[in-house]
CSV table of C-alpha atoms in Angstrom, one decimal:
chain,number,residue,atom,x,y,z
A,1,UNK,CA,-0.1,0.6,0.2
A,2,UNK,CA,3.0,2.7,0.6
A,3,UNK,CA,4.5,1.7,-2.5
A,4,UNK,CA,1.2,2.1,-4.9
A,5,UNK,CA,0.5,5.8,-2.5
A,6,UNK,CA,4.1,6.9,-2.7
A,7,UNK,CA,4.2,5.9,-6.7
A,8,UNK,CA,1.0,7.9,-6.9
A,9,UNK,CA,2.4,11.1,-5.6
A,10,UNK,CA,5.6,11.0,-7.9
A,11,UNK,CA,3.5,10.6,-10.3
A,12,UNK,CA,1.4,13.4,-10.0
A,13,UNK,CA,4.6,15.0,-9.1
A,14,UNK,CA,6.5,14.3,-12.0
A,15,UNK,CA,3.4,14.0,-15.1
A,16,UNK,CA,3.7,17.5,-16.9
A,17,UNK,CA,7.4,16.9,-17.9
A,18,UNK,CA,6.9,14.2,-18.3
A,19,UNK,CA,4.5,13.8,-21.2
A,20,UNK,CA,6.2,17.0,-22.5
A,21,UNK,CA,9.0,15.3,-23.0
A,22,UNK,CA,7.3,12.0,-24.7
A,23,UNK,CA,9.5,9.5,-26.2
A,24,UNK,CA,10.1,6.2,-23.5
A,25,UNK,CA,9.1,8.4,-20.6
A,26,UNK,CA,6.8,9.2,-20.9
A,27,UNK,CA,5.6,5.6,-21.7
A,28,UNK,CA,7.3,4.0,-18.6
A,29,UNK,CA,5.2,6.9,-16.8
A,30,UNK,CA,2.1,5.9,-17.7
A,31,UNK,CA,3.0,1.4,-17.4
A,32,UNK,CA,3.8,3.2,-14.0
A,33,UNK,CA,0.6,4.6,-13.5
A,34,UNK,CA,-1.3,1.8,-14.6
A,35,UNK,CA,0.3,-0.4,-12.8
A,36,UNK,CA,-0.8,1.7,-9.5
A,37,UNK,CA,-4.7,1.9,-11.3
A,38,UNK,CA,-3.8,-1.7,-11.3
A,39,UNK,CA,-3.8,-2.0,-7.6
A,40,UNK,CA,-6.0,0.1,-6.7
A,41,UNK,CA,-8.8,-2.3,-8.6
A,42,UNK,CA,-8.4,-5.0,-6.7
A,43,UNK,CA,-7.5,-3.3,-3.9
A,44,UNK,CA,-9.5,-4.1,-0.2
A,45,UNK,CA,-6.8,-6.3,1.1
A,46,UNK,CA,-7.5,-8.7,3.7
A,47,UNK,CA,-5.1,-8.4,6.7
A,48,UNK,CA,-4.3,-10.4,10.3
A,49,UNK,CA,-4.3,-7.6,12.8
A,50,UNK,CA,-4.7,-7.6,16.8
A,51,UNK,CA,-6.9,-6.4,19.2
A,52,UNK,CA,-6.3,-5.0,22.0
A,53,UNK,CA,-9.3,-6.4,24.3
A,54,UNK,CA,-7.5,-9.3,24.3
A,55,UNK,CA,-4.6,-9.4,22.3
A,56,UNK,CA,-5.4,-12.2,19.5
A,57,UNK,CA,-4.4,-11.6,15.9
A,58,UNK,CA,-7.7,-11.8,13.6
A,59,UNK,CA,-8.9,-11.3,10.0
A,60,UNK,CA,-10.2,-7.0,9.5
A,61,UNK,CA,-10.7,-6.5,6.2
A,62,UNK,CA,-9.8,-3.2,5.1
A,63,UNK,CA,-12.3,-1.6,2.1
A,64,UNK,CA,-10.1,1.2,0.7
A,65,UNK,CA,-12.7,2.8,-0.4
A,66,UNK,CA,-9.8,5.9,-1.9
A,67,UNK,CA,-8.1,3.1,-4.4
A,68,UNK,CA,-10.7,2.8,-6.1
A,69,UNK,CA,-11.8,6.5,-6.0
A,70,UNK,CA,-8.1,7.1,-7.1
A,71,UNK,CA,-8.3,4.9,-10.0
A,72,UNK,CA,-11.8,5.7,-11.5
A,73,UNK,CA,-10.8,9.6,-11.0
A,74,UNK,CA,-7.5,9.3,-12.9
A,75,UNK,CA,-8.4,6.7,-15.2
A,76,UNK,CA,-9.7,9.8,-17.7
A,77,UNK,CA,-6.3,11.8,-17.2
A,78,UNK,CA,-4.5,8.3,-17.2
A,79,UNK,CA,-6.5,7.9,-21.3
A,80,UNK,CA,-5.8,11.5,-22.2
A,81,UNK,CA,-2.1,11.4,-21.6
A,82,UNK,CA,-2.2,7.7,-23.9
A,83,UNK,CA,-4.1,9.9,-26.3
A,84,UNK,CA,-1.1,12.5,-26.1
A,85,UNK,CA,1.2,9.5,-26.2
A,86,UNK,CA,-1.1,8.1,-30.2
A,87,UNK,CA,-1.0,5.6,-28.0
A,88,UNK,CA,-4.3,4.1,-29.1
A,89,UNK,CA,-2.3,5.1,-33.3
A,90,UNK,CA,-1.7,1.3,-34.3
A,91,UNK,CA,0.8,0.6,-37.1
A,92,UNK,CA,0.3,-1.5,-39.1
A,93,UNK,CA,2.6,-2.1,-42.3
A,94,UNK,CA,0.0,-3.3,-44.9
A,95,UNK,CA,3.4,-4.3,-48.1
A,96,UNK,CA,3.1,-7.5,-49.7
A,97,UNK,CA,4.4,-10.3,-48.6
A,98,UNK,CA,6.5,-12.0,-51.2
A,99,UNK,CA,6.2,-16.7,-50.4
A,100,UNK,CA,7.4,-17.5,-53.2
A,101,UNK,CA,10.8,-15.5,-54.2
A,102,UNK,CA,14.2,-17.1,-53.9
A,103,UNK,CA,15.8,-19.4,-50.6
A,104,UNK,CA,17.3,-16.3,-49.9
A,105,UNK,CA,15.4,-13.3,-50.5
A,106,UNK,CA,12.5,-15.8,-48.5
A,107,UNK,CA,14.9,-15.7,-45.1
A,108,UNK,CA,14.8,-11.8,-46.3
A,109,UNK,CA,11.1,-11.4,-45.7
A,110,UNK,CA,10.7,-13.4,-43.2
A,111,UNK,CA,13.7,-11.8,-41.1
A,112,UNK,CA,10.6,-8.7,-41.9
A,113,UNK,CA,7.9,-10.2,-40.7
A,114,UNK,CA,9.6,-11.5,-37.2
A,115,UNK,CA,10.5,-7.0,-36.9
A,116,UNK,CA,7.3,-5.8,-37.0
A,117,UNK,CA,5.6,-8.8,-35.4
A,118,UNK,CA,7.9,-8.0,-32.2
A,119,UNK,CA,7.0,-4.7,-32.3
A,120,UNK,CA,3.3,-5.2,-32.5
A,121,UNK,CA,4.1,-8.0,-29.4
A,122,UNK,CA,6.6,-6.7,-27.4
A,123,UNK,CA,6.0,-3.0,-28.1
A,124,UNK,CA,5.5,-0.9,-24.9
A,125,UNK,CA,2.6,1.6,-26.2
A,126,UNK,CA,1.0,-1.4,-28.0
A,127,UNK,CA,0.9,-2.8,-24.1
A,128,UNK,CA,0.0,0.8,-22.4
A,129,UNK,CA,-3.3,1.0,-25.3
A,130,UNK,CA,-4.4,-3.2,-24.2
A,131,UNK,CA,-3.7,-2.9,-20.7
A,132,UNK,CA,-6.0,0.7,-20.8
A,133,UNK,CA,-9.0,-1.4,-22.7
A,134,UNK,CA,-8.6,-3.8,-20.2
A,135,UNK,CA,-9.1,-1.1,-17.4
A,136,UNK,CA,-12.2,0.9,-18.9
A,137,UNK,CA,-14.1,-2.1,-19.2
A,138,UNK,CA,-13.2,-2.9,-15.4
A,139,UNK,CA,-14.0,0.5,-14.3
A,140,UNK,CA,-17.7,0.7,-16.2
A,141,UNK,CA,-18.8,-2.0,-14.2
A,142,UNK,CA,-17.7,-1.6,-11.1
A,143,UNK,CA,-18.8,2.1,-11.2
A,144,UNK,CA,-22.0,0.9,-13.1
A,145,UNK,CA,-21.1,3.5,-16.2
A,146,UNK,CA,-20.0,3.8,-19.4
A,147,UNK,CA,-16.5,3.2,-20.8
A,148,UNK,CA,-14.4,6.1,-21.8
A,149,UNK,CA,-13.5,4.0,-24.4
A,150,UNK,CA,-15.6,2.2,-27.4
A,151,UNK,CA,-14.0,-1.1,-28.2
A,152,UNK,CA,-12.7,-1.9,-31.8
A,153,UNK,CA,-10.9,-4.9,-33.1
A,154,UNK,CA,-9.5,-1.7,-36.0
A,155,UNK,CA,-8.1,0.1,-32.7
A,156,UNK,CA,-6.6,-3.0,-30.8
A,157,UNK,CA,-2.8,-3.9,-31.4
A,158,UNK,CA,-2.6,-6.7,-34.8
A,159,UNK,CA,-1.1,-9.9,-34.3
A,160,UNK,CA,-0.3,-12.9,-35.7
A,161,UNK,CA,-1.5,-16.5,-35.1
A,162,UNK,CA,0.9,-18.5,-33.1
A,163,UNK,CA,1.3,-21.2,-35.5
A,164,UNK,CA,2.6,-18.7,-37.7
A,165,UNK,CA,4.6,-16.8,-35.5
A,166,UNK,CA,6.8,-20.4,-33.5
A,167,UNK,CA,7.6,-21.6,-37.4
A,168,UNK,CA,11.3,-22.5,-36.7
A,169,UNK,CA,12.2,-21.3,-40.3
A,170,UNK,CA,12.0,-19.4,-43.3
A,171,UNK,CA,10.7,-22.4,-45.3
A,172,UNK,CA,7.9,-24.4,-42.7
A,173,UNK,CA,6.8,-20.0,-42.2
A,174,UNK,CA,6.1,-19.6,-46.0
A,175,UNK,CA,4.2,-22.9,-46.2
A,176,UNK,CA,1.8,-21.8,-43.0
A,177,UNK,CA,1.5,-18.3,-44.3
A,178,UNK,CA,0.0,-20.0,-47.4
A,179,UNK,CA,-2.6,-22.1,-44.9
A,180,UNK,CA,-3.5,-19.2,-43.1
A,181,UNK,CA,-4.0,-16.7,-45.8
A,182,UNK,CA,-6.1,-19.8,-48.1
A,183,UNK,CA,-8.4,-20.2,-45.4
A,184,UNK,CA,-9.7,-16.9,-45.8
A,185,UNK,CA,-10.2,-13.2,-43.3
A,186,UNK,CA,-11.4,-15.2,-40.5
A,187,UNK,CA,-7.8,-16.3,-39.7
A,188,UNK,CA,-5.6,-13.5,-40.7
A,189,UNK,CA,-4.9,-10.0,-40.2
A,190,UNK,CA,-1.6,-9.4,-41.3
A,191,UNK,CA,-3.4,-5.4,-42.4
A,192,UNK,CA,-5.4,-3.0,-41.3
A,193,UNK,CA,-8.0,-3.0,-43.7
A,194,UNK,CA,-10.5,-5.5,-43.7
A,195,UNK,CA,-13.1,-6.7,-46.0
A,196,UNK,CA,-16.2,-7.4,-43.5
A,197,UNK,CA,-18.9,-4.7,-43.4
A,198,UNK,CA,-18.9,-3.6,-39.6
A,199,UNK,CA,-21.5,-5.9,-36.8
A,200,UNK,CA,-22.6,-3.2,-34.6
A,201,UNK,CA,-24.7,-3.2,-31.2
A,202,UNK,CA,-25.1,-0.4,-28.8
A,203,UNK,CA,-22.5,2.0,-30.0
A,204,UNK,CA,-19.8,-1.0,-30.4
A,205,UNK,CA,-18.3,-1.8,-34.4
A,206,UNK,CA,-16.4,-4.5,-34.1
A,207,UNK,CA,-14.9,-6.1,-37.5
A,208,UNK,CA,-15.7,-9.9,-37.7
A,209,UNK,CA,-12.9,-12.0,-38.5
A,210,UNK,CA,-10.8,-9.3,-37.7
A,211,UNK,CA,-8.9,-11.8,-35.3
A,212,UNK,CA,-5.9,-14.4,-35.3
A,213,UNK,CA,-7.9,-17.1,-34.3
A,214,UNK,CA,-5.0,-19.0,-32.1
A,215,UNK,CA,-4.9,-14.9,-30.3
A,216,UNK,CA,-5.1,-15.1,-27.1
A,217,UNK,CA,-4.6,-12.5,-25.6
A,218,UNK,CA,-6.5,-10.3,-28.4
A,219,UNK,CA,-9.6,-12.6,-28.2
A,220,UNK,CA,-9.5,-12.0,-24.4
A,221,UNK,CA,-9.2,-7.8,-24.9
A,222,UNK,CA,-12.5,-7.6,-27.4
A,223,UNK,CA,-15.1,-10.2,-25.6
A,224,UNK,CA,-13.8,-8.2,-21.9
A,225,UNK,CA,-14.8,-5.1,-24.8
A,226,UNK,CA,-18.9,-7.2,-25.2
A,227,UNK,CA,-19.3,-8.7,-21.5
A,228,UNK,CA,-19.4,-4.6,-20.6
A,229,UNK,CA,-22.6,-3.8,-22.0
A,230,UNK,CA,-23.1,-0.7,-22.7
A,231,UNK,CA,-25.7,1.2,-19.7
A,232,UNK,CA,-27.4,2.7,-22.6
A,233,UNK,CA,-28.9,-0.1,-24.8
A,234,UNK,CA,-30.9,-0.6,-21.3
A,235,UNK,CA,-33.1,1.6,-22.0
A,236,UNK,CA,-34.0,1.9,-25.4
A,237,UNK,CA,-37.4,0.7,-26.8
A,238,UNK,CA,-38.3,-3.2,-26.8
A,239,UNK,CA,-38.2,-3.8,-30.8
A,240,UNK,CA,-34.4,-1.9,-30.6
A,241,UNK,CA,-33.6,-3.6,-27.1
A,242,UNK,CA,-34.0,-7.1,-29.1
A,243,UNK,CA,-32.4,-6.4,-32.4
A,244,UNK,CA,-29.0,-5.6,-30.3
A,245,UNK,CA,-29.0,-8.5,-28.7
A,246,UNK,CA,-29.6,-10.5,-31.2
A,247,UNK,CA,-26.6,-9.3,-32.9
A,248,UNK,CA,-24.5,-9.3,-30.2
A,249,UNK,CA,-26.3,-13.1,-29.9
A,250,UNK,CA,-25.0,-13.8,-32.9
A,251,UNK,CA,-21.1,-12.8,-33.3
A,252,UNK,CA,-21.0,-14.5,-29.8
A,253,UNK,CA,-21.8,-18.2,-31.4
A,254,UNK,CA,-19.2,-16.6,-33.7
A,255,UNK,CA,-16.4,-16.2,-31.7
A,256,UNK,CA,-17.1,-19.2,-29.9
A,257,UNK,CA,-17.0,-21.1,-32.8
A,258,UNK,CA,-13.9,-20.1,-33.7
A,259,UNK,CA,-11.8,-18.8,-30.8
A,260,UNK,CA,-13.0,-20.5,-28.0
A,261,UNK,CA,-14.3,-24.3,-29.0
A,262,UNK,CA,-11.1,-25.4,-30.8
A,263,UNK,CA,-9.4,-25.0,-27.5
A,264,UNK,CA,-7.9,-28.2,-26.5
A,265,UNK,CA,-9.6,-30.1,-24.4
A,266,UNK,CA,-7.8,-29.7,-21.1
A,267,UNK,CA,-5.8,-27.4,-22.1
A,268,UNK,CA,-5.3,-24.5,-19.5
A,269,UNK,CA,-7.1,-21.0,-21.2
A,270,UNK,CA,-4.9,-18.0,-18.6
A,271,UNK,CA,-7.8,-15.6,-19.8
A,272,UNK,CA,-10.3,-17.6,-18.7
A,273,UNK,CA,-12.8,-17.1,-21.7
A,274,UNK,CA,-15.4,-19.0,-21.2
A,275,UNK,CA,-16.5,-17.9,-18.5
A,276,UNK,CA,-16.4,-14.5,-20.1
A,277,UNK,CA,-18.1,-16.1,-23.1
A,278,UNK,CA,-20.7,-16.6,-20.7
A,279,UNK,CA,-20.9,-13.8,-18.3
A,280,UNK,CA,-21.1,-11.3,-21.7
A,281,UNK,CA,-25.1,-12.9,-22.4
A,282,UNK,CA,-26.1,-12.0,-18.8
A,283,UNK,CA,-25.1,-8.8,-19.0
A,284,UNK,CA,-27.2,-8.4,-22.4
A,285,UNK,CA,-30.2,-9.4,-21.0
A,286,UNK,CA,-30.6,-8.1,-17.5
A,287,UNK,CA,-29.3,-4.1,-15.7
A,288,UNK,CA,-27.1,-5.4,-13.1
A,289,UNK,CA,-27.1,-2.4,-11.9
A,290,UNK,CA,-31.1,-2.5,-10.5
A,291,UNK,CA,-31.0,-6.2,-10.2
A,292,UNK,CA,-28.2,-4.5,-7.0
A,293,UNK,CA,-30.6,-2.1,-6.3
A,294,UNK,CA,-33.4,-4.4,-5.7
A,295,UNK,CA,-31.4,-6.4,-3.3
A,296,UNK,CA,-30.8,-3.3,-1.2
A,297,UNK,CA,-27.8,-1.7,-2.2
A,298,UNK,CA,-29.4,2.3,-2.1
A,299,UNK,CA,-31.2,1.0,1.3
A,300,UNK,CA,-35.1,-0.2,1.6
A,301,UNK,CA,-37.0,2.1,-0.4
A,302,UNK,CA,-35.3,2.1,-3.4
A,303,UNK,CA,-34.9,-1.4,-3.2
A,304,UNK,CA,-39.2,-1.5,-3.5
A,305,UNK,CA,-39.5,1.0,-6.7
A,306,UNK,CA,-37.2,-1.5,-8.3
A,307,UNK,CA,-38.4,-5.0,-6.9
A,308,UNK,CA,-41.0,-6.1,-9.5
A,309,UNK,CA,-39.3,-5.1,-12.3
A,310,UNK,CA,-37.0,-7.4,-10.9
A,311,UNK,CA,-38.9,-9.5,-10.3
A,312,UNK,CA,-40.7,-9.6,-14.1
A,313,UNK,CA,-37.6,-10.3,-15.2
A,314,UNK,CA,-36.5,-13.5,-12.4
A,315,UNK,CA,-39.8,-15.3,-14.0
A,316,UNK,CA,-39.3,-14.5,-17.8
A,317,UNK,CA,-37.2,-16.7,-20.1
A,318,UNK,CA,-34.5,-13.4,-20.0
A,319,UNK,CA,-33.8,-14.9,-16.5
A,320,UNK,CA,-34.4,-18.1,-16.3
A,321,UNK,CA,-31.4,-17.5,-20.0
A,322,UNK,CA,-29.0,-15.9,-17.4
A,323,UNK,CA,-29.3,-18.0,-14.3
A,324,UNK,CA,-27.9,-20.7,-16.6
A,325,UNK,CA,-24.9,-18.4,-17.5
A,326,UNK,CA,-24.8,-17.9,-14.2
A,327,UNK,CA,-23.6,-21.8,-13.9
A,328,UNK,CA,-21.9,-22.5,-17.1
A,329,UNK,CA,-19.4,-19.7,-15.0
A,330,UNK,CA,-19.3,-21.9,-11.7
A,331,UNK,CA,-19.0,-24.6,-13.7
A,332,UNK,CA,-16.3,-23.6,-15.6
A,333,UNK,CA,-14.1,-21.5,-12.5
A,334,UNK,CA,-14.3,-24.5,-10.4
A,335,UNK,CA,-12.2,-26.5,-12.4
A,336,UNK,CA,-9.2,-23.7,-11.7
A,337,UNK,CA,-6.2,-25.4,-10.4
A,338,UNK,CA,-5.5,-23.6,-6.9
A,339,UNK,CA,-3.0,-21.4,-7.6
A,340,UNK,CA,-4.0,-19.9,-10.6
A,341,UNK,CA,-3.7,-16.0,-10.3
A,342,UNK,CA,-7.1,-15.2,-12.1
A,343,UNK,CA,-7.5,-12.7,-14.6
A,344,UNK,CA,-8.4,-9.0,-13.4
A,345,UNK,CA,-12.2,-10.0,-14.2
A,346,UNK,CA,-12.7,-13.0,-12.4
A,347,UNK,CA,-14.5,-11.4,-9.0
A,348,UNK,CA,-16.5,-9.6,-10.8
A,349,UNK,CA,-17.5,-11.9,-13.3
A,350,UNK,CA,-18.3,-14.6,-9.8
A,351,UNK,CA,-19.8,-11.4,-8.3
A,352,UNK,CA,-22.7,-11.0,-11.0
A,353,UNK,CA,-23.4,-14.7,-11.9
A,354,UNK,CA,-23.8,-15.1,-7.8
A,355,UNK,CA,-26.2,-11.5,-7.6
A,356,UNK,CA,-27.8,-13.0,-11.1
A,357,UNK,CA,-29.0,-16.3,-9.6
A,358,UNK,CA,-29.7,-14.8,-6.4
A,359,UNK,CA,-32.2,-12.7,-7.4
A,360,UNK,CA,-33.3,-15.5,-10.3
A,361,UNK,CA,-34.2,-17.9,-6.8
A,362,UNK,CA,-35.3,-15.2,-4.5
A,363,UNK,CA,-37.4,-13.4,-6.4
A,364,UNK,CA,-38.7,-15.8,-9.7
A,365,UNK,CA,-41.7,-18.0,-9.7
A,366,UNK,CA,-41.4,-21.2,-12.2
A,367,UNK,CA,-44.8,-20.7,-14.1
A,368,UNK,CA,-47.1,-23.6,-15.4
A,369,UNK,CA,-46.1,-23.8,-19.0
A,370,UNK,CA,-42.7,-23.8,-18.9
A,371,UNK,CA,-41.0,-27.0,-20.8
A,372,UNK,CA,-37.5,-28.1,-21.8
A,373,UNK,CA,-38.5,-26.6,-24.9
A,374,UNK,CA,-38.8,-23.6,-24.2
A,375,UNK,CA,-34.9,-23.4,-22.8
A,376,UNK,CA,-33.5,-24.5,-26.2
A,377,UNK,CA,-31.6,-20.7,-26.1
A,378,UNK,CA,-29.3,-20.7,-29.2
A,379,UNK,CA,-26.0,-19.9,-27.1
A,380,UNK,CA,-26.5,-23.8,-25.1
A,381,UNK,CA,-27.1,-25.4,-28.7
A,382,UNK,CA,-24.0,-24.8,-30.2
A,383,UNK,CA,-22.5,-25.8,-26.7
A,384,UNK,CA,-24.3,-28.9,-26.6
A,385,UNK,CA,-26.1,-27.9,-23.2
A,386,UNK,CA,-29.3,-29.5,-21.6
A,387,UNK,CA,-30.7,-26.4,-20.4
A,388,UNK,CA,-33.3,-28.0,-19.0
A,389,UNK,CA,-30.7,-30.6,-17.2
A,390,UNK,CA,-28.5,-27.4,-16.1
A,391,UNK,CA,-31.5,-26.2,-14.1
A,392,UNK,CA,-32.9,-29.1,-12.6
A,393,UNK,CA,-29.1,-30.4,-11.3
A,394,UNK,CA,-28.5,-26.9,-9.8
A,395,UNK,CA,-32.1,-26.8,-8.2
A,396,UNK,CA,-31.1,-29.7,-6.5
A,397,UNK,CA,-33.1,-32.9,-8.6
A,398,UNK,CA,-35.8,-30.3,-7.9
A,399,UNK,CA,-38.6,-29.6,-10.6
A,400,UNK,CA,-38.5,-26.1,-9.0
A,401,UNK,CA,-36.5,-23.3,-7.6
A,402,UNK,CA,-34.9,-23.6,-4.5
A,403,UNK,CA,-34.8,-21.2,-1.9
A,404,UNK,CA,-32.2,-19.2,-1.3
A,405,UNK,CA,-31.2,-20.8,2.2
A,406,UNK,CA,-31.0,-23.7,0.3
A,407,UNK,CA,-29.0,-23.1,-2.6
A,408,UNK,CA,-25.9,-24.7,-3.2
A,409,UNK,CA,-25.5,-23.1,-6.5
A,410,UNK,CA,-25.5,-19.9,-4.1
A,411,UNK,CA,-23.1,-20.4,-0.9
A,412,UNK,CA,-21.3,-21.9,-3.9
A,413,UNK,CA,-20.5,-18.3,-5.2
A,414,UNK,CA,-19.0,-16.9,-1.8
A,415,UNK,CA,-16.9,-20.1,-1.6
A,416,UNK,CA,-15.1,-20.1,-5.4
A,417,UNK,CA,-14.6,-15.6,-4.4
A,418,UNK,CA,-13.2,-16.6,-1.5
A,419,UNK,CA,-10.2,-19.3,-2.8
A,420,UNK,CA,-10.2,-17.9,-6.5
A,421,UNK,CA,-7.5,-15.7,-5.8
A,422,UNK,CA,-5.2,-13.9,-2.9
A,423,UNK,CA,-6.7,-10.3,-3.0
A,424,UNK,CA,-8.6,-8.0,-1.4
A,425,UNK,CA,-11.0,-7.3,-3.8
A,426,UNK,CA,-12.9,-11.1,-4.0
A,427,UNK,CA,-12.9,-11.5,-0.1
A,428,UNK,CA,-14.5,-8.1,0.7
A,429,UNK,CA,-17.0,-9.4,-2.7
A,430,UNK,CA,-16.8,-12.9,-0.8
A,431,UNK,CA,-17.9,-10.8,2.3
A,432,UNK,CA,-20.9,-8.7,0.8
A,433,UNK,CA,-23.1,-11.9,-0.9
A,434,UNK,CA,-22.6,-13.5,2.5
A,435,UNK,CA,-24.4,-10.9,3.9
A,436,UNK,CA,-27.6,-12.0,1.4
A,437,UNK,CA,-27.4,-15.3,3.6
A,438,UNK,CA,-29.8,-15.7,6.7
A,439,UNK,CA,-27.1,-17.0,9.1
A,440,UNK,CA,-25.0,-13.3,7.4
A,441,UNK,CA,-23.1,-12.3,11.5
A,442,UNK,CA,-24.3,-9.1,12.8
A,443,UNK,CA,-20.5,-7.9,12.7
A,444,UNK,CA,-19.8,-8.1,8.7
A,445,UNK,CA,-23.6,-6.0,7.6
A,446,UNK,CA,-22.2,-3.4,10.2
A,447,UNK,CA,-19.0,-3.7,8.1
A,448,UNK,CA,-20.9,-3.3,5.1
């Protein structure tokens, strides 16, 4: 914490000189500021502190609200610095690549291509841009507000297919280059241009086929932008909102079949994109801000104004759909190996899934005409998942929803947050969820 506070003061004291100077010093300052922002987003540090009454060390959760305030306040400033440094201006080399030349010429072409890829992958400027995209989503979701940046695939740092990048010699590279180029635009991304019309929803433009199939990091950034569904779309008229959602669903299904499904069985995805993919559907079908208000975030009076709307949602097919995705998030993250450092979005994703499931079982009621046919959602068809069976198992192998006090799924979310990472934000969010259980202690309720 002292390092974070000292770093923050040092940056505030020297930013003007660094920005005016430009160059590597300015980029290094932006990187340092991003490290500080990351700490601020993941803080609410838990540690053992002595109690003077009995002189016994007990767990105390320190809610460092000022850290989150700093992250929210200076996020826009950091974006302004990045724009001043042209961080978001992606430079591409659209020159034609000849892989049919002589051996010496082929090696020279390969070396030039390697230099371009190294710049795209290792440039500090590219790293700053990618980190800002991710932070923009996290801050928007935590504060329940709209993003500063619009996530466009054309603005993301380009990178080639991993098989192409790992070619050991020029001849192997040339053969793989031909194969990847022949497979169409969805498998390659060697220039800034694209022939496909953009898909748009809620002001977010995405070029289908603009990501290399095995570029996990870039696909993670695109997916994180989609998971943060713009808040204004929830206020659109029903017809327009439904059109936006259908468009997003089609894009996500194509994304799944192109980038997530091909992953080898048992291979570890460090970005945990499957859980994030399920979270995008929840953000499309429900306004999480309304759910939190309905369960008491702003007090009893505000809760009563929202509870009827949330109850209607919980009884609808949209509520069923969100509940299914929440269960899938829990199943995916329960597979995480103990000791794995989770991505920055995981605590928030688990918390949102838990709130979604709680509202579904607490406020919803099953209709008499619900059948297996009603639960045939397109994204689950692609996955080959039986939705009716998933809900049946989650409800304790009963044909109706459980009461919140009986739900092992909700308690599973709390348990997952407590062990998913060592950062304080996970423990803090788990403590908030424990307040929704009947055995939540008075000490916890007073603390939050």
